[in-house]
Amino acid sequence: MKAIRVHKPGGPEVLSYEDVPEPEPNPNEALVEIKAIGLNFIDTYHRTGLYKAAPPFTPGVEAAGTVSAVGSDVSEVEVGDPVAYALSLGTYAERAAVPAWQLVKLPPDVDFKTGAAIMVQGMTAHYLTRSSYPLAPGRTALVHAAAGGVGLLLVQMAKMCGARVIGTVSTEEKAQLAGWAGADEVILYTEKDFESEVQRLTDGAGVEVVYDSVGQTTFEKSMNCLKPRGYLVLFGQASGPVAPFDPQILNAKGSLFLTRPSLGHYAASREELLERAGEVLKWVSSGDLKVRIDRTFPLSEASDSHRALEGRKTAGKVLLLP
Ligand code: NDP
């Protein structure tokens, strides 16, 4: 079968489209015939070596497809089930052997493309707004990269909680999309200083929470946007890793909280996974949550998809099709 392989860390050009041996499921695994693959910023961290994956490896952590075989101990799914999954490395391929506990059955009205678009970013937006810092009416959230894959879903889910949402984006076109998702105010952080804009929009009070996935270029000012005892939820580093810092700064800026969460810890058991993914899929089915697929690439053109994502050219979800 065909798959993308990474033999050494590097730029998009190290994503090599190759023939690889067929995967064989272990007793607790299912074989998935992959129909659509979700692209995530995390894939670029694996590719560059920022997140560790031992080469040679097949990147990708999100896909949807049909179960085509099951190991002897598998009870969670059956052959023929349409499924989607997150956080099992090796989805940039035509088939993958996946731990069965990670597979979520797709409802009949959710197709493979939508399923592959929603697992990582949907569950991430869910745990950020429900668990890392639970939003509620009367609270204001600042969401960076609000027109990104996670961003558009995060804005919608924050609004579902009744919160006020201020988004940041790099272009006017992305500002329109953040507004479409429900953001109350949008700041072009490439043109205006987002810290002073947030102070202006909140009459100097600041916000209860900043969801920051940009990292290096936003981290310090994100802290300055918070009310005393506010929460900085640093969940990514699209602009680069944040430098080590002195925790005393959290005291000086108002007894702030800092957390650096990861989806793996918020979908850690089958029960939690089914609960979180189930709620997200229910909202997709009912139309309460809109999924914007920005563009698709053939799997063989994975390098171009990474260039688009890292070049800030995308808004919403990008898919690879095997
Ligand atoms: P996005 O679609 O959000 O793409 C990244 C966006 O970040 C860009 O579109 C861009 O938006 C913004 N950005 C700002 N500065 C830069 C820069 N220097 N280079 C590139 N992009 C930049 O990606 P995802 O939705 O896949 O992921 C968003 C973030 O969420 C990532 O940091 C990812 O690691 C994190 N994540 C964390 C998870 C967790 O559990 N901790 C799980 C899933 C994702 P703009 O042009 O508007 O500035």
mmCIF file of C-alpha atoms and ligand atoms in Angstrom:
data_model
loop_
_atom_site.group_PDB
_atom_site.id
_atom_site.type_symbol
_atom_site.label_atom_id
_atom_site.label_comp_id
_atom_site.label_asym_id
_atom_site.label_seq_id
_atom_site.Cartn_x
_atom_site.Cartn_y
_atom_site.Cartn_z
ATOM 1 C CA MET A 1 0.000 0.000 0.000
ATOM 2 C CA LYS A 2 0.952 3.660 -0.265
ATOM 3 C CA ALA A 3 1.902 5.831 2.716
ATOM 4 C CA ILE A 4 3.908 8.917 3.578
ATOM 5 C CA ARG A 5 7.178 8.167 5.369
ATOM 6 C CA VAL A 6 9.559 10.465 7.230
ATOM 7 C CA HIS A 7 13.139 9.160 7.252
ATOM 8 C CA LYS A 8 14.701 12.192 8.909
ATOM 9 C CA PRO A 9 13.256 15.338 10.512
ATOM 10 C CA GLY A 10 13.046 18.409 8.306
ATOM 11 C CA GLY A 11 10.905 20.636 6.120
ATOM 12 C CA PRO A 12 7.827 19.625 4.094
ATOM 13 C CA GLU A 13 10.102 17.981 1.505
ATOM 14 C CA VAL A 14 10.903 15.086 3.889
ATOM 15 C CA LEU A 15 7.315 13.782 3.482
ATOM 16 C CA SER A 16 7.989 10.934 1.051
ATOM 17 C CA TYR A 17 5.169 9.030 -0.760
ATOM 18 C CA GLU A 18 6.188 5.369 -0.816
ATOM 19 C CA ASP A 19 5.149 1.716 -1.029
ATOM 20 C CA VAL A 20 5.087 0.163 2.441
ATOM 21 C CA PRO A 21 4.121 -3.282 3.794
ATOM 22 C CA GLU A 22 0.451 -3.916 4.655
ATOM 23 C CA PRO A 23 -0.270 -3.362 8.393
ATOM 24 C CA GLU A 24 -1.246 -6.425 10.447
ATOM 25 C CA PRO A 25 -3.594 -5.765 13.390
ATOM 26 C CA ASN A 26 -2.579 -7.043 16.841
ATOM 27 C CA PRO A 27 -5.250 -8.850 18.931
ATOM 28 C CA ASN A 28 -6.494 -5.520 20.373
ATOM 29 C CA GLU A 29 -6.349 -3.592 17.079
ATOM 30 C CA ALA A 30 -8.644 -3.057 14.100
ATOM 31 C CA LEU A 31 -7.586 -2.531 10.508
ATOM 32 C CA VAL A 32 -9.044 0.683 9.070
ATOM 33 C CA GLU A 33 -9.411 1.295 5.332
ATOM 34 C CA ILE A 34 -8.738 5.023 5.408
ATOM 35 C CA LYS A 35 -11.048 7.294 3.366
ATOM 36 C CA ALA A 36 -10.005 10.726 4.661
ATOM 37 C CA ILE A 37 -7.082 11.990 6.750
ATOM 38 C CA GLY A 38 -7.179 15.065 8.971
ATOM 39 C CA LEU A 39 -4.206 17.428 8.768
ATOM 40 C CA ASN A 40 -3.182 18.969 12.084
ATOM 41 C CA PHE A 41 -0.495 21.430 13.103
ATOM 42 C CA ILE A 42 0.839 18.682 15.385
ATOM 43 C CA ASP A 43 1.855 16.801 12.206
ATOM 44 C CA THR A 44 4.360 19.575 11.466
ATOM 45 C CA TYR A 45 5.846 19.219 14.983
ATOM 46 C CA HIS A 46 6.336 15.462 14.361
ATOM 47 C CA ARG A 47 7.862 16.175 10.949
ATOM 48 C CA THR A 48 10.385 18.713 12.276
ATOM 49 C CA GLY A 49 11.250 16.674 15.375
ATOM 50 C CA LEU A 50 9.788 19.255 17.812
ATOM 51 C CA TYR A 51 7.555 16.377 19.032
ATOM 52 C CA LYS A 52 9.449 13.102 19.168
ATOM 53 C CA ALA A 53 8.667 10.300 16.696
ATOM 54 C CA ALA A 54 11.433 7.843 15.856
ATOM 55 C CA PRO A 55 12.204 7.804 12.100
ATOM 56 C CA PRO A 56 11.295 6.174 9.848
ATOM 57 C CA PHE A 57 7.643 6.760 10.694
ATOM 58 C CA THR A 58 4.304 7.444 9.032
ATOM 59 C CA PRO A 59 2.948 10.789 10.311
ATOM 60 C CA GLY A 60 -0.638 11.845 10.957
ATOM 61 C CA VAL A 61 -2.882 11.387 13.992
ATOM 62 C CA GLU A 62 -6.432 11.629 12.617
ATOM 63 C CA ALA A 63 -8.505 9.725 10.059
ATOM 64 C CA ALA A 64 -11.865 8.232 9.167
ATOM 65 C CA GLY A 65 -12.655 5.061 7.257
ATOM 66 C CA THR A 66 -14.156 1.604 7.354
ATOM 67 C CA VAL A 67 -13.137 -1.270 9.625
ATOM 68 C CA SER A 68 -11.908 -4.046 7.312
ATOM 69 C CA ALA A 69 -10.582 -6.563 9.881
ATOM 70 C CA VAL A 70 -10.412 -6.928 13.663
ATOM 71 C CA GLY A 71 -7.967 -8.609 16.047
ATOM 72 C CA SER A 72 -9.116 -11.556 18.167
ATOM 73 C CA ASP A 73 -9.695 -9.467 21.347
ATOM 74 C CA VAL A 74 -11.610 -6.602 19.743
ATOM 75 C CA SER A 75 -15.153 -5.963 21.000
ATOM 76 C CA GLU A 76 -15.528 -2.213 20.392
ATOM 77 C CA VAL A 77 -16.111 -2.326 16.599
ATOM 78 C CA GLU A 78 -17.048 -4.783 13.825
ATOM 79 C CA VAL A 79 -15.995 -5.258 10.226
ATOM 80 C CA GLY A 80 -17.892 -2.761 8.057
ATOM 81 C CA ASP A 81 -18.296 -0.084 10.760
ATOM 82 C CA PRO A 82 -17.633 3.513 9.634
ATOM 83 C CA VAL A 83 -15.234 4.975 12.209
ATOM 84 C CA ALA A 84 -13.068 7.981 12.985
ATOM 85 C CA TYR A 85 -10.162 8.319 15.370
ATOM 86 C CA ALA A 86 -7.545 10.628 16.828
ATOM 87 C CA LEU A 87 -4.076 10.376 18.336
ATOM 88 C CA SER A 88 -2.880 7.102 16.826
ATOM 89 C CA LEU A 89 0.259 7.951 14.832
ATOM 90 C CA GLY A 90 0.373 6.709 11.219
ATOM 91 C CA THR A 91 -2.738 8.014 9.452
ATOM 92 C CA TYR A 92 -0.972 9.320 6.295
ATOM 93 C CA ALA A 93 -1.618 5.939 4.666
ATOM 94 C CA GLU A 94 -4.190 3.871 2.780
ATOM 95 C CA ARG A 95 -4.695 1.560 5.765
ATOM 96 C CA ALA A 96 -3.717 1.545 9.445
ATOM 97 C CA ALA A 97 -3.879 -0.860 12.389
ATOM 98 C CA VAL A 98 -5.401 1.106 15.265
ATOM 99 C CA PRO A 99 -6.016 0.245 18.948
ATOM 100 C CA ALA A 100 -9.739 -0.548 18.896
ATOM 101 C CA TRP A 101 -10.493 1.471 22.050
ATOM 102 C CA GLN A 102 -9.599 4.649 20.108
ATOM 103 C CA LEU A 103 -12.190 4.068 17.365
ATOM 104 C CA VAL A 104 -15.455 6.000 17.451
ATOM 105 C CA LYS A 105 -18.358 4.900 15.251
ATOM 106 C CA LEU A 106 -19.624 7.641 12.947
ATOM 107 C CA PRO A 107 -23.358 8.435 12.986
ATOM 108 C CA PRO A 108 -25.044 7.726 9.614
ATOM 109 C CA ASP A 109 -25.320 11.431 8.755
ATOM 110 C CA VAL A 110 -21.614 12.226 9.332
ATOM 111 C CA ASP A 111 -19.501 11.393 6.277
ATOM 112 C CA PHE A 112 -15.843 10.353 6.267
ATOM 113 C CA LYS A 113 -14.513 13.807 5.390
ATOM 114 C CA THR A 114 -16.400 15.433 8.245
ATOM 115 C CA GLY A 115 -15.402 12.598 10.593
ATOM 116 C CA ALA A 116 -11.732 13.065 9.726
ATOM 117 C CA ALA A 117 -12.137 16.829 10.179
ATOM 118 C CA ILE A 118 -13.654 16.827 13.631
ATOM 119 C CA MET A 119 -11.931 14.309 15.894
ATOM 120 C CA VAL A 120 -8.735 16.138 16.948
ATOM 121 C CA GLN A 121 -9.827 19.749 16.583
ATOM 122 C CA GLY A 122 -13.405 19.153 17.753
ATOM 123 C CA MET A 123 -12.436 17.264 20.894
ATOM 124 C CA THR A 124 -9.697 19.847 21.557
ATOM 125 C CA ALA A 125 -12.160 22.744 21.379
ATOM 126 C CA HIS A 126 -14.494 20.695 23.591
ATOM 127 C CA TYR A 127 -12.020 20.057 26.411
ATOM 128 C CA LEU A 128 -10.627 23.608 26.263
ATOM 129 C CA THR A 129 -14.044 25.231 26.728
ATOM 130 C CA ARG A 130 -15.550 22.565 29.022
ATOM 131 C CA SER A 131 -12.654 21.221 31.093
ATOM 132 C CA SER A 132 -9.413 23.269 30.965
ATOM 133 C CA TYR A 133 -11.304 26.470 31.691
ATOM 134 C CA PRO A 134 -15.079 25.965 31.715
ATOM 135 C CA LEU A 135 -16.706 28.948 30.035
ATOM 136 C CA ALA A 136 -20.054 30.402 31.086
ATOM 137 C CA PRO A 137 -22.222 33.483 30.500
ATOM 138 C CA GLY A 138 -20.581 36.631 31.848
ATOM 139 C CA ARG A 139 -17.059 35.416 31.023
ATOM 140 C CA THR A 140 -14.889 36.681 28.184
ATOM 141 C CA ALA A 141 -12.413 34.545 26.245
ATOM 142 C CA LEU A 142 -9.595 35.655 23.966
ATOM 143 C CA VAL A 143 -9.016 33.075 21.207
ATOM 144 C CA HIS A 144 -5.857 33.377 19.107
ATOM 145 C CA ALA A 145 -5.809 32.089 15.512
ATOM 146 C CA ALA A 146 -9.602 32.187 15.649
ATOM 147 C CA ALA A 147 -10.009 31.203 11.981
ATOM 148 C CA GLY A 148 -7.759 28.139 12.264
ATOM 149 C CA GLY A 149 -8.872 24.516 12.380
ATOM 150 C CA VAL A 150 -9.225 24.502 16.158
ATOM 151 C CA GLY A 151 -10.031 28.221 16.193
ATOM 152 C CA LEU A 152 -13.321 28.138 14.242
ATOM 153 C CA LEU A 153 -14.610 25.280 16.413
ATOM 154 C CA LEU A 154 -13.343 26.870 19.629
ATOM 155 C CA VAL A 155 -15.161 30.124 18.868
ATOM 156 C CA GLN A 156 -18.418 28.243 18.184
ATOM 157 C CA MET A 157 -18.151 26.122 21.338
ATOM 158 C CA ALA A 158 -17.270 29.157 23.475
ATOM 159 C CA LYS A 159 -20.392 30.890 22.169
ATOM 160 C CA MET A 160 -22.448 27.763 22.947
ATOM 161 C CA CYS A 161 -21.334 28.253 26.595
ATOM 162 C CA GLY A 162 -22.723 31.792 26.518
ATOM 163 C CA ALA A 163 -19.335 33.523 26.771
ATOM 164 C CA ARG A 164 -18.196 36.674 24.995
ATOM 165 C CA VAL A 165 -15.458 35.858 22.467
ATOM 166 C CA ILE A 166 -12.681 38.086 21.180
ATOM 167 C CA GLY A 167 -10.703 36.480 18.362
ATOM 168 C CA THR A 168 -7.364 37.311 16.762
ATOM 169 C CA VAL A 169 -6.500 36.576 13.103
ATOM 170 C CA SER A 170 -3.911 37.647 10.533
ATOM 171 C CA THR A 171 -6.089 38.784 7.605
ATOM 172 C CA GLU A 172 -9.390 40.467 6.816
ATOM 173 C CA GLU A 173 -10.640 37.295 5.110
ATOM 174 C CA LYS A 174 -9.930 35.280 8.272
ATOM 175 C CA ALA A 175 -11.663 37.993 10.328
ATOM 176 C CA GLN A 176 -14.830 37.397 8.278
ATOM 177 C CA LEU A 177 -14.633 33.682 9.021
ATOM 178 C CA ALA A 178 -14.102 34.217 12.750
ATOM 179 C CA GLY A 179 -17.203 36.441 12.690
ATOM 180 C CA TRP A 180 -19.109 33.709 10.807
ATOM 181 C CA ALA A 181 -18.154 31.313 13.642
ATOM 182 C CA GLY A 182 -19.647 33.756 16.142
ATOM 183 C CA ALA A 183 -16.767 35.865 17.491
ATOM 184 C CA ASP A 184 -18.125 39.060 19.058
ATOM 185 C CA GLU A 185 -15.014 41.072 18.191
ATOM 186 C CA VAL A 186 -12.053 40.239 15.954
ATOM 187 C CA ILE A 187 -8.585 41.805 16.155
ATOM 188 C CA LEU A 188 -6.129 41.717 13.245
ATOM 189 C CA TYR A 189 -3.089 40.994 15.385
ATOM 190 C CA THR A 190 -0.801 41.506 12.393
ATOM 191 C CA GLU A 191 -1.911 45.136 12.174
ATOM 192 C CA LYS A 192 -2.929 46.124 15.692
ATOM 193 C CA ASP A 193 -1.468 45.496 19.144
ATOM 194 C CA PHE A 194 -3.848 42.856 20.513
ATOM 195 C CA GLU A 195 -3.003 43.638 24.135
ATOM 196 C CA SER A 196 -4.153 47.268 23.904
ATOM 197 C CA GLU A 197 -7.151 46.252 21.763
ATOM 198 C CA VAL A 198 -8.273 43.760 24.427
ATOM 199 C CA GLN A 199 -7.871 46.402 27.135
ATOM 200 C CA ARG A 200 -9.942 48.814 25.041
ATOM 201 C CA LEU A 201 -12.685 46.252 24.307
ATOM 202 C CA THR A 202 -12.957 45.281 27.999
ATOM 203 C CA ASP A 203 -12.695 48.839 29.397
ATOM 204 C CA GLY A 204 -9.367 47.950 30.963
ATOM 205 C CA ALA A 205 -10.738 44.938 32.854
ATOM 206 C CA GLY A 206 -9.115 42.162 30.790
ATOM 207 C CA VAL A 207 -10.491 38.692 30.076
ATOM 208 C CA GLU A 208 -11.024 35.617 32.238
ATOM 209 C CA VAL A 209 -9.210 33.255 29.863
ATOM 210 C CA VAL A 210 -6.853 33.304 26.897
ATOM 211 C CA TYR A 211 -6.742 30.211 24.681
ATOM 212 C CA ASP A 212 -3.298 30.582 23.127
ATOM 213 C CA SER A 213 -2.121 28.155 20.423
ATOM 214 C CA VAL A 214 0.314 30.581 18.793
ATOM 215 C CA GLY A 215 2.898 30.445 21.593
ATOM 216 C CA GLN A 216 6.167 32.296 21.175
ATOM 217 C CA THR A 217 4.875 35.508 19.582
ATOM 218 C CA THR A 218 1.747 35.906 21.738
ATOM 219 C CA PHE A 219 2.535 34.332 25.133
ATOM 220 C CA GLU A 220 3.704 37.367 27.067
ATOM 221 C CA LYS A 221 1.009 39.718 25.833
ATOM 222 C CA SER A 222 -1.596 37.015 26.414
ATOM 223 C CA MET A 223 -0.736 37.184 30.116
ATOM 224 C CA ASN A 224 -1.193 40.963 30.021
ATOM 225 C CA CYS A 225 -4.744 40.520 28.666
ATOM 226 C CA LEU A 226 -5.902 38.581 31.736
ATOM 227 C CA LYS A 227 -7.846 39.776 34.754
ATOM 228 C CA PRO A 228 -6.295 38.984 38.128
ATOM 229 C CA ARG A 229 -6.672 35.216 38.736
ATOM 230 C CA GLY A 230 -7.247 34.687 35.015
ATOM 231 C CA TYR A 231 -6.302 31.535 33.097
ATOM 232 C CA LEU A 232 -3.733 31.277 30.349
ATOM 233 C CA VAL A 233 -4.462 28.042 28.509
ATOM 234 C CA LEU A 234 -1.402 27.563 26.312
ATOM 235 C CA PHE A 235 -2.319 24.661 24.042
ATOM 236 C CA GLY A 236 0.004 25.041 21.066
ATOM 237 C CA GLN A 237 3.011 26.776 19.571
ATOM 238 C CA ALA A 238 2.320 27.546 15.912
ATOM 239 C CA SER A 239 4.863 30.414 15.997
ATOM 240 C CA GLY A 240 7.463 28.441 17.984
ATOM 241 C CA PRO A 241 7.985 27.198 21.541
ATOM 242 C CA VAL A 242 7.682 29.578 24.498
ATOM 243 C CA ALA A 243 10.975 30.268 26.285
ATOM 244 C CA PRO A 244 11.381 29.076 29.891
ATOM 245 C CA PHE A 245 10.134 31.710 32.333
ATOM 246 C CA ASP A 246 10.062 32.568 36.047
ATOM 247 C CA PRO A 247 6.788 31.545 37.777
ATOM 248 C CA GLN A 248 7.032 34.725 39.865
ATOM 249 C CA ILE A 249 5.729 36.501 36.748
ATOM 250 C CA LEU A 250 2.352 34.813 37.335
ATOM 251 C CA ASN A 251 2.244 36.415 40.771
ATOM 252 C CA ALA A 252 3.304 39.861 39.546
ATOM 253 C CA LYS A 253 0.680 39.886 36.793
ATOM 254 C CA GLY A 254 -2.197 39.019 39.147
ATOM 255 C CA SER A 255 -2.025 35.479 40.635
ATOM 256 C CA LEU A 256 -2.535 34.010 37.165
ATOM 257 C CA PHE A 257 -3.010 30.337 36.303
ATOM 258 C CA LEU A 258 -1.031 28.734 33.493
ATOM 259 C CA THR A 259 -1.828 25.326 32.036
ATOM 260 C CA ARG A 260 -0.288 23.525 29.049
ATOM 261 C CA PRO A 261 -2.881 20.849 28.251
ATOM 262 C CA SER A 262 -2.907 18.035 25.728
ATOM 263 C CA LEU A 263 -5.871 16.212 24.155
ATOM 264 C CA GLY A 264 -4.351 12.853 25.133
ATOM 265 C CA HIS A 265 -4.932 13.685 28.805
ATOM 266 C CA TYR A 266 -8.517 14.821 28.172
ATOM 267 C CA ALA A 267 -9.590 11.761 26.151
ATOM 268 C CA ALA A 268 -7.586 9.327 28.221
ATOM 269 C CA SER A 269 -10.065 6.457 28.611
ATOM 270 C CA ARG A 270 -12.641 4.915 26.260
ATOM 271 C CA GLU A 271 -15.404 6.303 28.455
ATOM 272 C CA GLU A 272 -14.076 9.885 28.273
ATOM 273 C CA LEU A 273 -13.354 9.561 24.541
ATOM 274 C CA LEU A 274 -16.886 8.369 23.758
ATOM 275 C CA GLU A 275 -18.401 11.084 25.900
ATOM 276 C CA ARG A 276 -16.366 13.894 24.333
ATOM 277 C CA ALA A 277 -16.458 12.671 20.723
ATOM 278 C CA GLY A 278 -20.125 11.718 21.129
ATOM 279 C CA GLU A 279 -21.100 15.237 22.118
ATOM 280 C CA VAL A 280 -19.094 16.805 19.285
ATOM 281 C CA LEU A 281 -20.569 14.414 16.696
ATOM 282 C CA LYS A 282 -24.077 15.063 18.035
ATOM 283 C CA TRP A 283 -23.607 18.819 17.471
ATOM 284 C CA VAL A 284 -22.300 18.155 13.949
ATOM 285 C CA SER A 285 -25.350 15.972 13.180
ATOM 286 C CA SER A 286 -27.783 18.554 14.532
ATOM 287 C CA GLY A 287 -26.090 21.410 12.653
ATOM 288 C CA ASP A 288 -25.236 23.254 15.887
ATOM 289 C CA LEU A 289 -21.538 22.939 15.042
ATOM 290 C CA LYS A 290 -20.381 23.947 11.560
ATOM 291 C CA VAL A 291 -17.286 22.250 10.145
ATOM 292 C CA ARG A 292 -15.414 24.270 7.532
ATOM 293 C CA ILE A 293 -13.280 22.163 5.217
ATOM 294 C CA ASP A 294 -10.871 24.641 3.674
ATOM 295 C CA ARG A 295 -9.320 22.353 1.079
ATOM 296 C CA THR A 296 -8.253 18.802 0.298
ATOM 297 C CA PHE A 297 -4.979 17.431 -1.106
ATOM 298 C CA PRO A 298 -4.185 13.999 -2.536
ATOM 299 C CA LEU A 299 -2.097 12.051 0.000
ATOM 300 C CA SER A 300 0.786 12.092 -2.486
ATOM 301 C CA GLU A 301 0.859 15.915 -2.138
ATOM 302 C CA ALA A 302 1.208 15.964 1.659
ATOM 303 C CA SER A 303 4.257 18.255 1.355
ATOM 304 C CA ASP A 304 2.132 20.974 -0.252
ATOM 305 C CA SER A 305 -0.484 20.641 2.481
ATOM 306 C CA HIS A 306 2.171 21.271 5.148
ATOM 307 C CA ARG A 307 3.456 24.302 3.229
ATOM 308 C CA ALA A 308 -0.065 25.760 3.145
ATOM 309 C CA LEU A 309 -0.696 25.123 6.860
ATOM 310 C CA GLU A 310 2.649 26.478 8.052
ATOM 311 C CA GLY A 311 2.382 29.412 5.623
ATOM 312 C CA ARG A 312 -0.861 30.561 7.382
ATOM 313 C CA LYS A 313 -2.715 30.075 4.098
ATOM 314 C CA THR A 314 -5.510 27.875 5.494
ATOM 315 C CA ALA A 315 -8.672 28.666 7.458
ATOM 316 C CA GLY A 316 -10.483 25.704 8.975
ATOM 317 C CA LYS A 317 -9.757 22.075 8.208
ATOM 318 C CA VAL A 318 -7.387 20.618 5.632
ATOM 319 C CA LEU A 319 -7.801 16.983 4.549
ATOM 320 C CA LEU A 320 -5.585 14.505 2.723
ATOM 321 C CA LEU A 321 -7.274 11.897 0.522
ATOM 322 C CA PRO A 322 -5.558 8.538 -0.026
HETATM 323 P P1 NDP B 1 -4.418 26.094 12.539
HETATM 324 O O1 NDP B 1 -5.375 25.825 11.440
HETATM 325 O O2 NDP B 1 -4.918 26.910 13.700
HETATM 326 O O3 NDP B 1 -3.115 26.753 11.926
HETATM 327 C C1 NDP B 1 -2.253 27.506 12.726
HETATM 328 C C2 NDP B 1 -2.633 28.991 12.735
HETATM 329 O O4 NDP B 1 -1.800 29.642 13.685
HETATM 330 C C3 NDP B 1 -2.371 29.688 11.419
HETATM 331 O O5 NDP B 1 -3.406 29.570 10.493
HETATM 332 C C4 NDP B 1 -2.178 31.120 11.878
HETATM 333 O O6 NDP B 1 -3.415 31.810 11.954
HETATM 334 C C5 NDP B 1 -1.645 30.978 13.306
HETATM 335 N N1 NDP B 1 -0.232 31.390 13.392
HETATM 336 C C6 NDP B 1 0.228 32.448 14.104
HETATM 337 N N2 NDP B 1 1.544 32.573 13.965
HETATM 338 C C7 NDP B 1 1.943 31.584 13.123
HETATM 339 C C8 NDP B 1 3.205 31.224 12.585
HETATM 340 N N3 NDP B 1 4.335 31.902 12.871
HETATM 341 N N4 NDP B 1 3.267 30.161 11.758
HETATM 342 C C9 NDP B 1 2.170 29.465 11.462
HETATM 343 N N5 NDP B 1 0.935 29.759 11.945
HETATM 344 C C10 NDP B 1 0.825 30.823 12.772
HETATM 345 O O7 NDP B 1 -3.849 24.710 13.083
HETATM 346 P P2 NDP B 1 -4.577 23.608 13.988
HETATM 347 O O8 NDP B 1 -6.007 23.972 14.149
HETATM 348 O O9 NDP B 1 -4.217 22.274 13.484
HETATM 349 O O10 NDP B 1 -3.835 23.772 15.379
HETATM 350 C C11 NDP B 1 -3.920 24.995 16.089
HETATM 351 C C12 NDP B 1 -3.028 24.917 17.308
HETATM 352 O O11 NDP B 1 -3.620 24.039 18.251
HETATM 353 C C13 NDP B 1 -1.621 24.404 17.048
HETATM 354 O O12 NDP B 1 -0.727 25.171 17.819
HETATM 355 C C14 NDP B 1 -1.676 22.991 17.574
HETATM 356 O O13 NDP B 1 -0.442 22.538 18.012
HETATM 357 C C15 NDP B 1 -2.648 23.139 18.719
HETATM 358 N N6 NDP B 1 -3.324 21.907 19.110
HETATM 359 C C16 NDP B 1 -3.185 21.527 20.414
HETATM 360 C C17 NDP B 1 -3.828 20.437 20.885
HETATM 361 C C18 NDP B 1 -3.705 20.110 22.325
HETATM 362 O O14 NDP B 1 -4.418 19.231 22.829
HETATM 363 N N7 NDP B 1 -2.839 20.764 23.062
HETATM 364 C C19 NDP B 1 -4.642 19.577 20.009
HETATM 365 C C20 NDP B 1 -4.782 20.107 18.676
HETATM 366 C C21 NDP B 1 -4.122 21.222 18.242
HETATM 367 P P3 NDP B 1 -3.406 33.403 11.570
HETATM 368 O O15 NDP B 1 -2.975 33.464 10.138
HETATM 369 O O16 NDP B 1 -4.786 33.881 11.800
HETATM 370 O O17 NDP B 1 -2.397 34.023 12.499
#
